[in-house]
Amino acid sequence: MSSPAYAELVARLQRTHLLATVSDLLGWDEQVNLPPASAEHRARQLTLLAELGHAAGSEARLGELLGELEAGASGQTPDERAVVRQARRDYDRVTKLPADFVREKAALTSHAYHAWAAARAKSDFASYVPFLEKHLVLAKREAAYLGRSAAPYDYYIDQNDPGLTAGVIGGLFDELKRGLVPFVRAILASPVKPPAGVLRGFPVEGQRVFLREVTERLGFDYQRGRLDVALHPFCSGTAADTRMTTRFNVDEPLDALFSSIHETGHGLYEQGLSPALGGTALGMHAGMAVHESQSRLWENQVARGRAFWRNFEPRFREIFPTQTAGVTADQLYLAINAVVPTLIRVDADEVTYNLHIILRFELEKKLFAGELAVRDLPEAWRAASCELLGLEPANDAEGVLQDVHWSGGAFGYFPSYCLGNMMAAQLWYAALAALPGLEDDFARGDFSRLLGWLRTHVHAEGRRHDLLALVRKVTGEPLSPHALMRYLRERYGTLYRV
Ligand code: ZN
């Protein structure tokens, strides 16, 4: 029987969470539906909700309850202790940052975003330097408020993936780099080349029908979720109401398809969390890398595989008979698994994508350590791009200015993408071992056993464990790049005969 203090804590966390979901919904609506002249009104609504959310999350009563529950921790269940631990993290983050500081950072973020957009349009990094320098100063101050001044970059990493440090990530990335860089070179030297421009003129209506069928078959529940069109694909919302977006291009039908499957992976994770436990560690995702492992697993291991296409290719050809008439099954499969290095991260294939992340992580680490000045970033970026990708940006717009993240002070965020790829591959092999004949299911269009396995081993866990503990619990192995390299070699090594 839970104590009255615990019951009150949970009730308060759920209220604060509910408020946050209203804010999320308005944010989704802003991207999908907002009439052009209503932006000002929406900004006021969102500001009000942010104030209410801050007030609810920083109430003195919460601090009293946490103090009481922490003193009586010995009488609690492990689940209760996990809820209290996470609530403490969130409470400290809301209450230890002075209001002046929060305002200063919000103002800088807004100005830096516009400065970044203008700098990128003109490929003029110099005009953006003061904003990024200021963000770095504030980032270190924020870490200091939270008692993490000795390792501010670790503080930011921990915000995205609790428990992780730059030291751990550096070891994992170094090992991945040693395997991946020569593997990419071998693929590029292969006589097997992905076909360019064979998929053209796919009407949006057909694409919409196909990806609705695919995402529904994967298990996304459209009774408590939606897929709409926005400028950028994303997934937001909660288990009770999950909102995904995509965008269409008639000459790039695989873009909408795979970005929708990616967001469906995020959506399936959200739908697998307990709605009744929302706002507590038991109904909360386990961090950005775990979230990304879910999107990548469905997008890459599942939907870029032969078995998936054995089931869906006939339907794809049925919806697009003229567009696919001259395309062989092998050409289609190669187009789906094309490896072509690019300067732009968001356009990268799943093999070279990881190198984009390693590049950003190494630069962020040096920025925080004071080994690299902001003004020297473009040169460092160029050198790293040549080393890792074999490509030199012609200007800063296709180099250091391409990502929005730093303009919002979102440091330590990039590594989650690559860590998610590592975890996805580890989950993939664990699922294959636990579920014999799994890919035969896919070839019949049945994905329910994989989803059920993920529901049990990942989704239902909520945030009881951090990334490292969760990977070990589910796969029996520590987080590592071995499974990812094995998977890339098995799929791409075979396809490109290297
Ligand atoms: Zn994602």
Tab-separated table of C-alpha atoms in Angstrom, residues 137-487:
chain	number	residue	atom	x	y	z
A	137	VAL	CA	28.652	30.458	-21.668
A	138	LEU	CA	25.037	29.950	-20.569
A	139	ALA	CA	25.364	26.186	-20.987
A	140	LYS	CA	28.245	26.121	-18.525
A	141	ARG	CA	26.340	28.356	-16.116
A	142	GLU	CA	23.303	26.070	-16.299
A	143	ALA	CA	25.460	23.030	-15.509
A	144	ALA	CA	26.904	24.950	-12.535
A	145	TYR	CA	23.421	25.732	-11.139
A	146	LEU	CA	22.720	21.986	-11.203
A	147	GLY	CA	26.010	21.201	-9.441
A	148	ARG	CA	27.719	19.884	-12.573
A	149	SER	CA	30.296	22.626	-13.196
A	150	ALA	CA	33.168	20.111	-13.252
A	151	ALA	CA	31.726	18.357	-16.321
A	152	PRO	CA	29.209	20.591	-18.115
A	153	TYR	CA	29.127	18.489	-21.300
A	154	ASP	CA	28.284	15.408	-19.231
A	155	TYR	CA	25.417	17.379	-17.698
A	156	TYR	CA	23.942	17.946	-21.165
A	157	ILE	CA	24.422	14.338	-22.225
A	158	ASP	CA	22.724	13.230	-19.024
A	159	GLN	CA	19.722	15.446	-19.837
A	160	ASN	CA	19.102	13.427	-23.000
A	161	ASP	CA	20.294	10.022	-21.885
A	162	PRO	CA	20.360	9.699	-18.110
A	163	GLY	CA	23.498	8.109	-16.711
A	164	LEU	CA	25.653	8.514	-19.803
A	165	THR	CA	28.923	10.485	-20.026
A	166	ALA	CA	31.140	11.832	-22.799
A	167	GLY	CA	33.835	9.392	-21.684
A	168	VAL	CA	31.598	6.365	-22.269
A	169	ILE	CA	30.318	7.709	-25.580
A	170	GLY	CA	33.857	8.546	-26.742
A	171	GLY	CA	34.953	4.935	-26.215
A	172	LEU	CA	31.932	3.570	-28.110
A	173	PHE	CA	32.307	6.025	-30.986
A	174	ASP	CA	36.065	5.417	-31.365
A	175	GLU	CA	35.422	1.736	-31.733
A	176	LEU	CA	32.601	2.280	-34.207
A	177	LYS	CA	34.727	4.677	-36.240
A	178	ARG	CA	37.533	2.123	-36.571
A	179	GLY	CA	35.150	-0.370	-38.162
A	180	LEU	CA	32.900	2.003	-40.065
A	181	VAL	CA	35.318	4.287	-41.927
A	182	PRO	CA	37.060	1.441	-43.859
A	183	PHE	CA	33.688	-0.284	-44.406
A	184	VAL	CA	32.230	2.833	-46.062
A	185	ARG	CA	35.345	3.154	-48.260
A	186	ALA	CA	34.905	-0.471	-49.362
A	187	ILE	CA	31.244	0.096	-50.261
A	188	LEU	CA	32.149	3.172	-52.301
A	189	ALA	CA	34.789	1.194	-54.196
A	190	SER	CA	32.266	-1.564	-54.995
A	191	PRO	CA	31.172	-2.044	-58.622
A	192	VAL	CA	27.593	-2.313	-57.298
A	193	LYS	CA	26.065	1.153	-57.575
A	194	PRO	CA	22.608	2.225	-56.366
A	195	PRO	CA	20.372	3.312	-59.251
A	196	ALA	CA	19.739	7.055	-59.402
A	197	GLY	CA	16.406	8.605	-60.319
A	198	VAL	CA	14.494	5.401	-61.115
A	199	LEU	CA	11.598	6.293	-58.799
A	200	ARG	CA	9.874	9.345	-60.259
A	201	GLY	CA	6.363	10.747	-60.489
A	202	PHE	CA	4.641	9.002	-57.572
A	203	PRO	CA	1.328	10.809	-56.927
A	204	VAL	CA	0.859	11.940	-53.335
A	205	GLU	CA	-2.533	10.236	-53.040
A	206	GLY	CA	-1.004	6.827	-53.782
A	207	GLN	CA	1.867	7.463	-51.376
A	208	ARG	CA	-0.642	8.375	-48.694
A	209	VAL	CA	-2.607	5.150	-49.211
A	210	PHE	CA	0.529	3.001	-49.176
A	211	LEU	CA	2.107	4.439	-46.076
A	212	ARG	CA	-1.176	4.347	-44.166
A	213	GLU	CA	-1.419	0.625	-44.939
A	214	VAL	CA	2.202	0.040	-43.948
A	215	THR	CA	2.109	1.982	-40.683
A	216	GLU	CA	-1.201	0.390	-39.689
A	217	ARG	CA	0.203	-3.072	-40.388
A	218	LEU	CA	3.278	-2.322	-38.275
A	219	GLY	CA	0.884	-1.778	-35.401
A	220	PHE	CA	0.300	1.974	-35.080
A	221	ASP	CA	-3.130	2.459	-33.498
A	222	TYR	CA	-5.012	5.086	-35.502
A	223	GLN	CA	-7.822	5.030	-32.945
A	224	ARG	CA	-5.506	7.006	-30.639
A	225	GLY	CA	-3.132	8.654	-33.055
A	226	ARG	CA	-2.863	10.512	-36.373
A	227	LEU	CA	-0.484	11.048	-39.264
A	228	ASP	CA	-0.619	14.483	-40.902
A	229	VAL	CA	1.495	16.628	-43.203
A	230	ALA	CA	3.971	19.227	-41.883
A	231	LEU	CA	7.131	20.935	-43.070
A	232	HIS	CA	9.280	18.540	-41.021
A	233	PRO	CA	8.468	14.971	-39.971
A	234	PHE	CA	8.086	14.520	-36.213
A	235	CYS	CA	6.177	12.593	-33.570
A	236	SER	CA	4.657	14.199	-30.483
A	237	GLY	CA	1.950	13.518	-27.946
A	238	THR	CA	1.471	10.677	-25.515
A	239	ALA	CA	0.151	7.125	-25.286
A	240	ALA	CA	-3.439	8.341	-25.298
A	241	ASP	CA	-3.049	10.618	-28.329
A	242	THR	CA	0.037	10.255	-30.540
A	243	ARG	CA	0.570	12.731	-33.367
A	244	MET	CA	2.955	12.039	-36.261
A	245	THR	CA	3.752	14.078	-39.338
A	246	THR	CA	5.363	13.481	-42.716
A	247	ARG	CA	5.878	15.350	-46.004
A	248	PHE	CA	5.521	14.268	-49.624
A	249	ASN	CA	7.679	14.641	-52.727
A	250	VAL	CA	6.423	13.012	-55.943
A	251	ASP	CA	9.982	12.276	-57.093
A	252	GLU	CA	11.209	10.896	-53.739
A	253	PRO	CA	8.533	8.387	-52.693
A	254	LEU	CA	10.926	6.586	-50.339
A	255	ASP	CA	11.405	9.779	-48.279
A	256	ALA	CA	7.823	10.007	-47.062
A	257	LEU	CA	7.640	6.244	-46.633
A	258	PHE	CA	10.759	5.828	-44.519
A	259	SER	CA	10.320	9.024	-42.528
A	260	SER	CA	6.769	7.870	-41.724
A	261	ILE	CA	8.019	4.451	-40.656
A	262	HIS	CA	10.677	6.187	-38.538
A	263	GLU	CA	8.035	8.334	-36.826
A	264	THR	CA	5.830	5.254	-36.477
A	265	GLY	CA	8.646	3.643	-34.476
A	266	HIS	CA	8.563	6.650	-32.134
A	267	GLY	CA	4.752	6.496	-32.123
A	268	LEU	CA	4.639	2.780	-31.283
A	269	TYR	CA	6.929	3.469	-28.329
A	270	GLU	CA	4.695	6.293	-27.076
A	271	GLN	CA	1.580	4.138	-27.552
A	272	GLY	CA	3.299	1.351	-25.600
A	273	LEU	CA	3.818	3.512	-22.514
A	274	SER	CA	1.170	3.315	-19.815
A	275	PRO	CA	-1.349	6.192	-20.124
A	276	ALA	CA	-2.348	5.666	-16.480
A	277	LEU	CA	1.240	6.278	-15.332
A	278	GLY	CA	1.927	9.332	-17.546
A	279	GLY	CA	4.163	11.927	-15.905
A	280	THR	CA	5.876	9.352	-13.673
A	281	ALA	CA	9.053	7.372	-14.404
A	282	LEU	CA	6.889	4.259	-14.909
A	283	GLY	CA	5.043	5.755	-17.896
A	284	MET	CA	7.890	7.827	-19.336
A	285	HIS	CA	10.278	6.988	-22.197
A	286	ALA	CA	13.779	6.030	-21.108
A	287	GLY	CA	15.665	8.818	-22.907
A	288	MET	CA	16.451	10.033	-26.403
A	289	ALA	CA	18.713	7.148	-27.440
A	290	VAL	CA	16.122	4.559	-26.419
A	291	HIS	CA	13.444	6.530	-28.289
A	292	GLU	CA	15.678	6.646	-31.337
A	293	SER	CA	16.387	2.917	-31.072
A	294	GLN	CA	12.667	2.301	-31.566
A	295	SER	CA	12.355	4.529	-34.640
A	296	ARG	CA	15.557	3.138	-36.208
A	297	LEU	CA	14.676	-0.499	-35.565
A	298	TRP	CA	11.401	-0.235	-37.507
A	299	GLU	CA	12.807	2.050	-40.174
A	300	ASN	CA	16.060	0.200	-40.841
A	301	GLN	CA	16.326	-3.350	-39.534
A	302	VAL	CA	12.675	-4.099	-40.356
A	303	ALA	CA	11.557	-1.911	-43.256
A	304	ARG	CA	14.789	-1.895	-45.311
A	305	GLY	CA	14.960	-5.692	-45.149
A	306	ARG	CA	14.113	-8.290	-47.819
A	307	ALA	CA	11.355	-9.927	-45.786
A	308	PHE	CA	9.449	-6.664	-45.344
A	309	TRP	CA	9.545	-6.053	-49.105
A	310	ARG	CA	8.578	-9.615	-49.930
A	311	ASN	CA	5.259	-8.708	-48.359
A	312	PHE	CA	4.859	-5.071	-49.425
A	313	GLU	CA	6.435	-4.941	-52.899
A	314	PRO	CA	3.415	-6.456	-54.731
A	315	ARG	CA	1.131	-3.847	-53.137
A	316	PHE	CA	3.616	-1.057	-53.929
A	317	ARG	CA	3.598	-2.119	-57.588
A	318	GLU	CA	-0.191	-2.456	-57.568
A	319	ILE	CA	-0.647	1.150	-56.387
A	320	PHE	CA	2.071	2.488	-58.727
A	321	PRO	CA	1.936	0.225	-61.828
A	322	THR	CA	3.345	2.667	-64.394
A	323	GLN	CA	5.966	4.232	-62.080
A	324	THR	CA	7.433	0.820	-61.161
A	325	ALA	CA	7.029	-0.863	-64.562
A	326	GLY	CA	10.683	-0.509	-65.561
A	327	VAL	CA	12.139	-1.056	-62.082
A	328	THR	CA	13.374	-4.542	-61.190
A	329	ALA	CA	13.052	-5.959	-57.680
A	330	ASP	CA	16.835	-5.743	-57.240
A	331	GLN	CA	16.891	-2.104	-58.370
A	332	LEU	CA	14.131	-1.263	-55.930
A	333	TYR	CA	15.977	-2.989	-53.082
A	334	LEU	CA	19.220	-1.170	-53.949
A	335	ALA	CA	17.396	2.170	-54.092
A	336	ILE	CA	15.971	1.439	-50.630
A	337	ASN	CA	19.471	0.613	-49.365
A	338	ALA	CA	21.489	3.177	-51.325
A	339	VAL	CA	24.763	4.182	-49.645
A	340	VAL	CA	25.847	7.580	-50.953
A	341	PRO	CA	27.894	9.876	-48.676
A	342	THR	CA	26.470	13.360	-48.466
A	343	LEU	CA	27.499	16.529	-46.644
A	344	ILE	CA	24.046	16.929	-45.123
A	345	ARG	CA	23.211	14.795	-42.085
A	346	VAL	CA	19.458	14.645	-42.613
A	347	ASP	CA	19.961	13.316	-46.160
A	348	ALA	CA	22.416	10.616	-45.077
A	349	ASP	CA	21.862	6.858	-45.489
A	350	GLU	CA	21.899	4.646	-42.410
A	351	VAL	CA	25.528	3.558	-42.909
A	352	THR	CA	27.216	6.960	-43.237
A	353	TYR	CA	24.740	8.682	-40.893
A	354	ASN	CA	26.745	7.537	-37.890
A	355	LEU	CA	29.847	9.362	-39.155
A	356	HIS	CA	27.901	12.644	-39.173
A	357	ILE	CA	27.117	12.080	-35.499
A	358	ILE	CA	30.688	11.174	-34.533
A	359	LEU	CA	31.844	14.404	-36.206
A	360	ARG	CA	29.425	16.538	-34.170
A	361	PHE	CA	30.181	14.750	-30.903
A	362	GLU	CA	33.933	15.246	-31.275
A	363	LEU	CA	33.484	18.971	-31.971
A	364	GLU	CA	31.052	19.497	-29.077
A	365	LYS	CA	33.424	17.738	-26.729
A	366	LYS	CA	36.286	20.041	-27.751
A	367	LEU	CA	34.074	23.137	-27.470
A	368	PHE	CA	33.150	22.300	-23.889
A	369	ALA	CA	36.725	21.357	-22.982
A	370	GLY	CA	37.954	24.723	-24.297
A	371	GLU	CA	40.155	22.962	-26.873
A	372	LEU	CA	38.284	24.546	-29.763
A	373	ALA	CA	37.076	28.160	-30.096
A	374	VAL	CA	33.662	28.815	-31.664
A	375	ARG	CA	35.268	30.959	-34.376
A	376	ASP	CA	37.475	28.015	-35.420
A	377	LEU	CA	34.519	25.646	-35.840
A	378	PRO	CA	34.159	25.929	-39.658
A	379	GLU	CA	37.762	24.867	-40.206
A	380	ALA	CA	37.515	22.015	-37.705
A	381	TRP	CA	34.264	20.920	-39.354
A	382	ARG	CA	35.860	20.878	-42.808
A	383	ALA	CA	38.816	18.832	-41.591
A	384	ALA	CA	36.578	16.310	-39.807
A	385	SER	CA	34.259	16.051	-42.807
A	386	CYS	CA	37.224	15.222	-45.081
A	387	GLU	CA	38.545	12.672	-42.610
A	388	LEU	CA	35.258	10.910	-41.860
A	389	LEU	CA	33.133	11.331	-44.975
A	390	GLY	CA	35.749	12.044	-47.621
A	391	LEU	CA	33.759	15.162	-48.558
A	392	GLU	CA	34.681	18.823	-48.126
A	393	PRO	CA	31.876	21.368	-47.686
A	394	ALA	CA	32.096	24.132	-50.283
A	395	ASN	CA	30.614	26.595	-47.788
A	396	ASP	CA	29.415	26.804	-44.178
A	397	ALA	CA	25.742	26.328	-45.122
A	398	GLU	CA	26.531	22.748	-46.110
A	399	GLY	CA	29.004	22.426	-43.234
A	400	VAL	CA	28.860	23.829	-39.724
A	401	LEU	CA	25.636	25.813	-40.253
A	402	GLN	CA	23.423	22.940	-41.430
A	403	ASP	CA	21.811	21.926	-38.102
A	404	VAL	CA	19.396	23.949	-35.996
A	405	HIS	CA	20.288	22.223	-32.669
A	406	TRP	CA	23.050	24.492	-31.353
A	407	SER	CA	21.013	27.638	-32.021
A	408	GLY	CA	18.645	26.395	-29.297
A	409	GLY	CA	21.482	25.539	-26.943
A	410	ALA	CA	20.693	21.822	-27.499
A	411	PHE	CA	24.140	20.412	-26.768
A	412	GLY	CA	24.762	16.724	-26.121
A	413	TYR	CA	21.750	15.803	-28.242
A	414	PHE	CA	23.445	14.463	-31.389
A	415	PRO	CA	25.056	11.378	-29.774
A	416	SER	CA	21.585	9.943	-29.001
A	417	TYR	CA	20.984	9.310	-32.717
A	418	CYS	CA	24.027	7.052	-33.059
A	419	LEU	CA	23.570	5.407	-29.653
A	420	GLY	CA	20.005	4.665	-30.782
A	421	ASN	CA	21.393	2.919	-33.877
A	422	MET	CA	23.661	0.789	-31.672
A	423	MET	CA	20.799	-0.162	-29.383
A	424	ALA	CA	18.477	-0.881	-32.337
A	425	ALA	CA	20.958	-3.405	-33.740
A	426	GLN	CA	21.383	-5.036	-30.324
A	427	LEU	CA	17.611	-5.294	-29.894
A	428	TRP	CA	17.324	-6.714	-33.401
A	429	TYR	CA	19.630	-9.655	-32.711
A	430	ALA	CA	18.053	-10.232	-29.301
A	431	ALA	CA	14.596	-10.319	-30.913
A	432	LEU	CA	15.750	-12.678	-33.690
A	433	ALA	CA	17.156	-15.043	-31.057
A	434	ALA	CA	14.045	-14.858	-28.870
A	435	LEU	CA	11.524	-15.156	-31.730
A	436	PRO	CA	12.486	-17.909	-34.190
A	437	GLY	CA	11.137	-17.401	-37.716
A	438	LEU	CA	10.564	-13.687	-37.097
A	439	GLU	CA	11.428	-12.634	-40.634
A	440	ASP	CA	9.023	-15.251	-42.020
A	441	ASP	CA	6.322	-13.350	-40.131
A	442	PHE	CA	7.391	-10.130	-41.869
A	443	ALA	CA	7.213	-11.807	-45.286
A	444	ARG	CA	3.558	-12.606	-44.450
A	445	GLY	CA	2.914	-9.026	-43.312
A	446	ASP	CA	2.753	-9.914	-39.628
A	447	PHE	CA	4.779	-7.707	-37.285
A	448	SER	CA	2.865	-8.433	-34.109
A	449	ARG	CA	5.413	-10.716	-32.444
A	450	LEU	CA	8.177	-8.103	-32.742
A	451	LEU	CA	5.896	-5.355	-31.436
A	452	GLY	CA	4.757	-7.565	-28.557
A	453	TRP	CA	8.371	-8.307	-27.649
A	454	LEU	CA	9.274	-4.596	-27.681
A	455	ARG	CA	6.164	-3.778	-25.647
A	456	THR	CA	7.219	-6.233	-22.947
A	457	HIS	CA	10.961	-5.641	-22.853
A	458	VAL	CA	11.285	-1.944	-23.680
A	459	HIS	CA	7.994	-0.007	-23.651
A	460	ALA	CA	6.529	-1.436	-20.440
A	461	GLU	CA	9.774	-0.654	-18.589
A	462	GLY	CA	9.165	3.085	-18.860
A	463	ARG	CA	12.102	4.869	-17.233
A	464	ARG	CA	12.817	2.282	-14.563
A	465	HIS	CA	16.324	1.838	-16.026
A	466	ASP	CA	18.767	4.109	-17.810
A	467	LEU	CA	20.084	3.326	-21.295
A	468	LEU	CA	23.072	1.247	-20.191
A	469	ALA	CA	21.054	-0.793	-17.674
A	470	LEU	CA	18.157	-1.312	-20.078
A	471	VAL	CA	20.380	-2.587	-22.906
A	472	ARG	CA	22.061	-4.991	-20.519
A	473	LYS	CA	18.746	-6.188	-19.101
A	474	VAL	CA	17.112	-6.809	-22.499
A	475	THR	CA	20.067	-8.154	-24.488
A	476	GLY	CA	22.374	-9.539	-21.786
A	477	GLU	CA	25.202	-7.459	-23.296
A	478	PRO	CA	26.613	-4.012	-22.524
A	479	LEU	CA	25.829	-1.215	-24.989
A	480	SER	CA	28.375	-1.522	-27.798
A	481	PRO	CA	28.870	-0.943	-31.544
A	482	HIS	CA	29.430	-4.666	-32.274
A	483	ALA	CA	25.848	-5.516	-33.193
A	484	LEU	CA	25.562	-2.392	-35.354
A	485	MET	CA	28.719	-3.275	-37.319
A	486	ARG	CA	27.541	-6.886	-37.637
A	487	TYR	CA	24.162	-5.767	-38.961
